Coordinates of C-alpha atoms and ligand atoms in Angstrom, one line a residue:
X47 CA 94.7 102.7 133.2
X48 CA 97.0 100.0 132.1
X49 CA 100.0 101.1 129.8
X50 CA 98.7 99.5 126.6
X51 CA 95.4 101.0 126.8
X52 CA 97.0 104.4 127.3
X53 CA 98.9 103.7 124.1
X54 CA 96.0 102.8 122.3
X55 CA 94.0 105.8 123.3
X56 CA 97.0 108.1 122.5
X57 CA 97.2 106.5 118.8
X58 CA 93.5 107.2 118.4
X59 CA 93.8 110.9 119.4
X60 CA 96.8 111.4 117.0
X61 CA 95.7 109.6 113.7
X62 CA 92.9 111.0 111.6
X63 CA 90.4 109.4 109.4
X64 CA 91.2 110.9 105.9
X65 CA 88.9 110.5 103.0
X66 CA 89.7 111.9 99.4
X67 CA 88.9 110.9 96.0
X68 CA 89.0 111.4 92.2
X69 CA 86.7 111.3 89.6
X70 CA 87.9 108.6 87.0
X71 CA 87.6 110.5 83.8
X72 CA 91.2 110.0 82.7
X73 CA 94.9 109.5 83.7
X74 CA 96.0 111.6 86.7
X75 CA 98.3 114.4 85.9
X76 CA 100.9 117.0 87.3
X77 CA 98.2 119.2 88.7
X78 CA 96.7 116.2 90.7
X79 CA 100.2 115.2 92.1
X80 CA 101.1 118.6 93.5
X81 CA 97.5 119.4 94.3
X82 CA 96.6 116.4 96.4
X83 CA 98.7 113.0 95.7
X84 CA 101.6 114.1 97.3
X85 CA 99.7 115.3 100.4
X86 CA 97.9 111.8 100.6
X87 CA 101.3 110.1 100.4
X88 CA 102.4 112.3 103.4
X89 CA 99.3 111.5 105.4
X90 CA 99.8 107.8 104.7
X91 CA 103.4 108.0 105.9
X92 CA 102.4 109.8 109.1
X93 CA 100.1 106.9 109.8
X94 CA 96.7 108.2 109.4
X95 CA 93.8 106.3 108.1
X96 CA 93.6 107.1 104.5
X97 CA 90.8 106.2 102.2
X98 CA 90.6 107.2 98.4
X99 CA 87.3 106.8 96.7
X100 CA 87.5 106.4 92.8
X101 CA 84.1 108.2 92.2
X102 CA 83.0 106.3 89.4
X103 CA 79.2 107.3 89.4
X104 CA 80.6 111.0 89.2
X105 CA 81.5 110.3 85.6
X106 CA 78.1 110.1 84.5
X107 CA 77.1 113.5 85.9
X108 CA 78.1 115.2 82.5
X109 CA 78.4 112.6 79.9
X110 CA 76.3 110.1 78.2
X111 CA 78.7 106.8 78.8
X112 CA 81.3 106.0 81.3
X113 CA 83.5 104.9 78.5
X114 CA 85.8 102.0 79.5
X115 CA 85.4 102.7 83.0
X116 CA 87.0 99.6 84.4
X117 CA 90.1 100.2 82.8
X118 CA 90.2 104.1 83.7
X119 CA 89.6 102.9 87.2
X120 CA 92.4 100.3 87.3
X121 CA 94.6 102.8 85.6
X122 CA 94.1 105.5 88.2
X123 CA 94.7 103.1 90.9
X124 CA 98.1 102.2 89.3
X125 CA 98.7 106.1 89.1
X126 CA 98.1 106.0 93.0
X127 CA 100.5 103.1 93.4
X128 CA 103.2 104.9 91.2
X129 CA 102.9 108.0 93.5
X130 CA 103.5 105.9 96.6
X131 CA 100.1 105.1 98.1
X132 CA 100.7 101.9 99.6
X133 CA 97.9 99.3 99.2
X134 CA 98.6 97.7 102.4
X135 CA 98.0 101.1 104.3
X136 CA 95.6 103.0 102.3
X137 CA 92.0 101.9 101.1
X138 CA 91.3 102.4 97.7
X139 CA 87.8 101.6 96.4
X140 CA 85.3 102.5 93.8
X141 CA 82.1 104.0 95.3
X142 CA 79.8 101.9 93.1
X143 CA 81.1 99.0 95.0
X144 CA 79.6 100.0 98.2
X145 CA 76.1 100.2 98.0
X146 CA 75.1 101.7 101.8
X147 CA 77.2 104.6 100.9
X148 CA 74.6 105.7 98.1
X149 CA 71.8 105.2 100.6
X150 CA 72.9 108.1 102.6
X151 CA 72.3 110.3 99.7
X152 CA 68.5 110.3 100.5
X153 CA 68.5 111.7 103.7
X154 CA 71.3 114.0 102.7
X155 CA 69.2 115.4 99.8
X156 CA 66.4 116.2 102.2
X157 CA 68.9 118.6 104.2
X158 CA 70.0 120.7 101.2
X159 CA 68.0 123.4 99.3
X160 CA 67.9 123.6 95.4
X161 CA 69.1 127.3 95.7
X162 CA 72.3 126.2 97.6
X163 CA 72.9 123.7 94.6
X164 CA 72.6 125.9 91.8
X165 CA 74.7 128.6 93.5
X166 CA 77.7 126.1 93.7
X167 CA 80.5 127.9 91.8
X168 CA 82.3 124.8 90.9
X169 CA 79.0 123.1 89.6
X170 CA 78.5 126.4 87.4
X171 CA 82.0 126.1 86.1
X172 CA 81.6 122.3 85.3
X173 CA 78.3 122.8 83.4
X174 CA 79.7 125.7 81.4
X175 CA 83.0 123.5 80.4
X176 CA 80.5 120.5 79.5
X177 CA 78.9 122.5 77.0
X178 CA 75.7 120.6 76.9
X179 CA 72.4 121.7 76.1
X180 CA 70.8 120.3 79.3
X181 CA 72.1 119.7 82.7
X182 CA 71.5 116.2 84.3
X183 CA 70.0 115.9 87.9
X184 CA 73.1 114.1 89.1
X185 CA 75.2 117.0 87.8
X186 CA 73.2 119.4 90.2
X187 CA 73.3 116.8 93.0
X188 CA 76.7 115.0 92.8
X189 CA 77.9 117.4 95.8
X190 CA 75.4 115.8 98.1
X191 CA 76.4 112.4 96.7
X192 CA 80.3 113.6 97.5
X193 CA 79.1 114.2 101.1
X194 CA 78.1 110.5 101.3
X195 CA 81.5 109.6 100.0
X196 CA 83.0 111.6 102.8
X197 CA 80.6 110.9 105.6
X198 CA 80.0 107.3 105.2
X199 CA 83.5 106.6 107.0
X200 CA 82.9 109.7 109.4
X201 CA 86.3 111.2 107.8
X202 CA 87.9 114.0 110.0
X203 CA 90.1 115.3 107.1
X204 CA 89.5 115.9 103.3
X205 CA 92.6 116.5 101.1
X206 CA 91.3 118.5 98.2
X207 CA 92.2 121.1 95.6
X208 CA 90.6 124.6 95.9
X209 CA 87.9 123.8 93.5
X210 CA 86.5 121.4 95.9
X211 CA 85.9 123.8 98.6
X212 CA 82.2 124.6 97.9
X213 CA 81.6 120.8 98.1
X214 CA 83.4 120.4 101.4
X215 CA 81.5 123.2 102.9
X216 CA 78.3 121.6 101.8
X217 CA 79.4 118.2 103.3
X218 CA 80.0 120.3 106.6
X219 CA 76.5 121.7 106.5
X220 CA 74.9 118.5 105.8
X221 CA 76.7 116.8 108.7
X222 CA 75.7 119.8 111.1
X223 CA 72.2 119.7 109.9
X224 CA 71.7 116.0 110.1
X225 CA 73.3 116.0 113.9
X226 CA 70.8 118.8 114.8
X227 CA 67.8 117.3 113.2
X228 CA 68.2 113.7 114.5
X229 CA 71.2 112.6 116.6
X230 CA 75.1 113.5 116.7
X231 CA 76.3 111.0 114.0
X232 CA 78.9 112.8 112.1
X233 CA 82.1 114.5 112.9
X234 CA 82.4 117.7 110.8
X235 CA 85.2 117.1 108.5
X236 CA 87.8 119.7 107.8
X237 CA 89.6 120.5 104.2
X238 CA 93.1 120.2 104.0
X239 CA 94.3 122.2 101.0
X240 CA 97.6 121.2 99.2
X241 CA 100.1 124.1 99.3
X242 CA 100.4 124.1 95.6
X243 CA 98.6 126.8 93.6
X244 CA 96.0 125.2 90.8
X245 CA 98.2 124.4 87.8
X246 CA 97.0 125.5 84.3
X247 CA 97.0 123.1 81.3
X248 CA 99.1 123.6 78.6
X249 CA 96.4 125.4 76.7
X250 CA 96.0 128.2 79.5
X251 CA 92.8 126.6 80.9
X252 CA 92.6 124.7 84.1
X253 CA 94.7 121.5 84.0
X254 CA 92.1 118.8 84.0
X255 CA 91.8 115.1 83.0
X256 CA 88.6 115.7 81.0
X257 CA 90.1 118.7 78.8
X258 CA 93.1 116.3 78.2
X259 CA 95.3 119.6 78.5
X260 CA 97.6 118.2 81.1
X261 CA 101.1 116.2 81.5
X262 CA 100.0 112.9 82.6
X263 CA 102.0 110.9 85.4
X264 CA 102.3 108.1 83.0
X265 CA 103.3 110.1 79.8
X266 CA 106.4 109.1 78.3
X267 CA 109.5 111.6 77.8
X268 CA 108.3 111.9 74.0
X269 CA 104.7 112.8 75.0
X270 CA 106.1 115.4 77.5
X271 CA 108.2 116.9 74.9
X272 CA 105.5 117.2 72.4
X273 CA 103.0 118.6 75.0
X274 CA 105.5 121.0 76.2
X275 CA 106.5 122.3 72.9
X276 CA 102.9 123.0 71.8
X277 CA 102.1 124.8 75.1
X278 CA 101.0 128.4 74.8
X279 CA 103.3 131.0 75.9
X280 CA 103.3 134.8 74.8
X281 CA 105.3 137.1 72.7
X282 CA 107.6 138.6 75.3
X283 CA 111.2 137.4 75.0
X284 CA 112.2 137.9 78.6
X285 CA 111.1 135.1 80.9
X286 CA 109.4 136.6 84.3
X287 CA 107.2 134.9 86.8
X288 CA 103.8 137.0 86.8
X289 CA 101.2 134.7 87.0
X290 CA 98.4 137.6 86.9
X291 CA 100.1 139.3 83.9
X292 CA 101.5 136.3 82.1
X293 CA 99.5 133.3 83.1
X294 CA 100.7 130.8 80.5
X295 CA 104.5 131.7 80.9
X296 CA 104.2 131.7 84.8
X297 CA 102.6 128.5 84.7
X298 CA 105.5 126.7 82.7
X299 CA 107.9 128.4 85.2
X300 CA 105.7 127.0 88.0
X301 CA 105.6 123.5 86.6
X302 CA 109.3 123.5 86.4
X303 CA 110.0 124.8 89.6
X304 CA 107.5 122.3 91.5
X305 CA 109.2 119.3 89.6
X306 CA 112.7 120.6 90.4
X307 CA 111.9 121.8 93.9
X308 CA 113.1 125.4 93.0
X309 CA 111.6 128.8 93.6
X310 CA 109.7 130.0 90.7
X311 CA 111.0 133.7 90.7
X312 CA 114.6 132.4 91.0
X313 CA 114.1 130.0 88.0
X314 CA 112.4 132.6 85.7
X315 CA 115.4 135.0 86.5
X316 CA 117.8 132.5 85.5
X317 CA 116.1 131.8 82.3
X318 CA 115.6 135.5 81.6
X319 CA 116.4 136.4 78.0
X320 CA 116.7 132.8 77.1
X321 CA 112.9 133.2 76.1
X322 CA 110.4 130.5 75.6
X323 CA 112.5 128.1 73.9
X324 CA 114.9 127.9 76.8
X325 CA 111.9 127.9 79.2
X326 CA 110.4 124.9 77.7
X327 CA 113.5 122.9 77.5
X328 CA 113.8 123.4 81.1
X329 CA 110.3 122.2 81.7
X330 CA 110.9 119.0 79.6
X331 CA 113.9 118.4 81.5
X332 CA 112.6 118.9 85.2
X333 CA 109.2 117.3 84.2
X334 CA 110.9 114.1 82.5
X335 CA 113.5 113.7 85.6
X336 CA 110.8 114.1 88.0
X337 CA 108.2 111.5 86.2
X338 CA 110.9 109.0 85.7
X339 CA 110.9 107.2 89.1
X340 CA 107.0 107.5 89.3
X341 CA 106.7 105.8 85.8
X342 CA 109.3 103.2 87.0
X343 CA 107.4 102.4 90.1
X344 CA 103.9 102.1 88.1
X345 CA 105.7 99.4 85.8
X346 CA 106.1 97.1 88.9
X347 CA 102.4 96.7 89.1
X348 CA 99.8 95.4 86.9
X349 CA 96.0 95.7 86.3
X350 CA 95.4 92.4 88.4
X351 CA 97.1 94.1 91.3
X352 CA 94.8 97.1 90.9
X353 CA 91.6 94.9 90.8
X354 CA 92.7 92.9 93.7
X355 CA 93.4 95.9 96.0
X356 CA 89.9 97.6 94.6
X357 CA 88.0 94.3 96.0
X358 CA 89.7 94.0 99.1
X359 CA 89.3 97.6 100.2
X360 CA 85.7 97.7 99.0
X361 CA 85.1 94.9 101.6
X362 CA 86.2 97.3 104.5
X363 CA 84.4 100.2 103.0
X364 CA 81.2 98.3 102.9
X365 CA 81.8 97.3 106.5
X366 CA 82.1 101.0 107.5
X367 CA 79.2 102.0 105.3
X368 CA 77.0 99.5 106.7
X369 CA 77.8 100.7 110.0
X370 CA 77.0 104.3 109.3
X371 CA 73.9 103.5 107.7
X372 CA 72.6 101.5 110.7
X373 CA 73.3 104.6 113.0
X374 CA 71.7 106.9 110.4
X375 CA 68.4 104.9 110.1
X376 CA 68.5 104.5 113.9
X377 CA 68.7 108.2 114.3
X378 CA 65.8 108.7 112.0
X379 CA 63.8 106.0 113.7
X380 CA 63.8 103.9 110.4
X381 CA 64.4 100.4 112.3
X382 CA 61.8 97.7 112.3
X383 CA 61.5 94.4 113.9
Ligands
LIG656 N1 84.8 115.5 92.8 C1 86.1 115.3 93.1 C2 87.2 115.9 91.9 O1 86.6 116.0 90.8 C3 86.3 113.9 93.3 C4 85.8 113.4 94.6 C5 84.8 112.4 94.5 C6 85.9 113.5 95.9 N2 84.4 112.2 96.0 C7 85.1 112.9 96.7 C8 86.9 114.3 96.6 C9 85.3 112.9 98.2 C10 87.0 114.5 97.9 C11 86.1 113.7 98.8 O2 88.2 115.9 92.1

């Protein structure tokens, strides 16, 4: 074996194909940053092939209109750039721009039982949160669609928050079942969990784009201050870090600690009898200092940059999806002429 080809196979062995994504329902927030965005940037720096899908079809799972979707999508892409995702190294695309990806949904649906879908705890939570009188077919089946997001490019690794683990488990089952029933087409992807715990929103519920209870990466210092000032705390003056007993206070401590790169227990000790006012002041300072450079990087791009990247990346994604769909149809014997 010649030296260059040894090098090539070595590189191939060490770098993974990584796919992850977001539902474009609003701006990215601190929970996303610590839960998954920071991880993505690390993976990109390590030289892995990172693809990020902006899952625009997922938006209509639990709402009537994808309001202003094109702008929401390019804003999210700008959030990615702001966090350090480099469009020259990372493939960022909207899944509606990749038709062949969606065709994988049909064979995948045939591999999944309705019971499995209705037991999915994340869907159950989302249905409860949506508070609607009826549940759409897309709402119950979108995890199967999400399996297509992951499998169309034969991803090895899927960086996700904890709430997405049931979906990843389903993706793994679908890949295994397809391989067993037809032919070994799909690698079985692994989840990659960020090491940050789930952040709560400032109202004590899960920090969520759709609930609008988070600190967005693009919030100004004034917006940060107003949100933190209005955040829920409790009546006890002494600040401690006790996530189970005092979730709201612990969450604020946690946010400050993550932004300042500090240990939450030490930080809570330091505030001690300073109470909620001192805690909130510290949160405002550490979040503002943390977000300033991110906001600055965001300002060096504009919407046209985001759209250019979406278009270029979609071309690559379409190539991968076409190849996989060809293999899938061949495995199923659906090749004519
Ligand atoms: N459902 C994911 C979320 O709400 C977003 C998503 C869509 C995703 N497609 C994906 C995540 C594929 C990982 C892999 O966060």
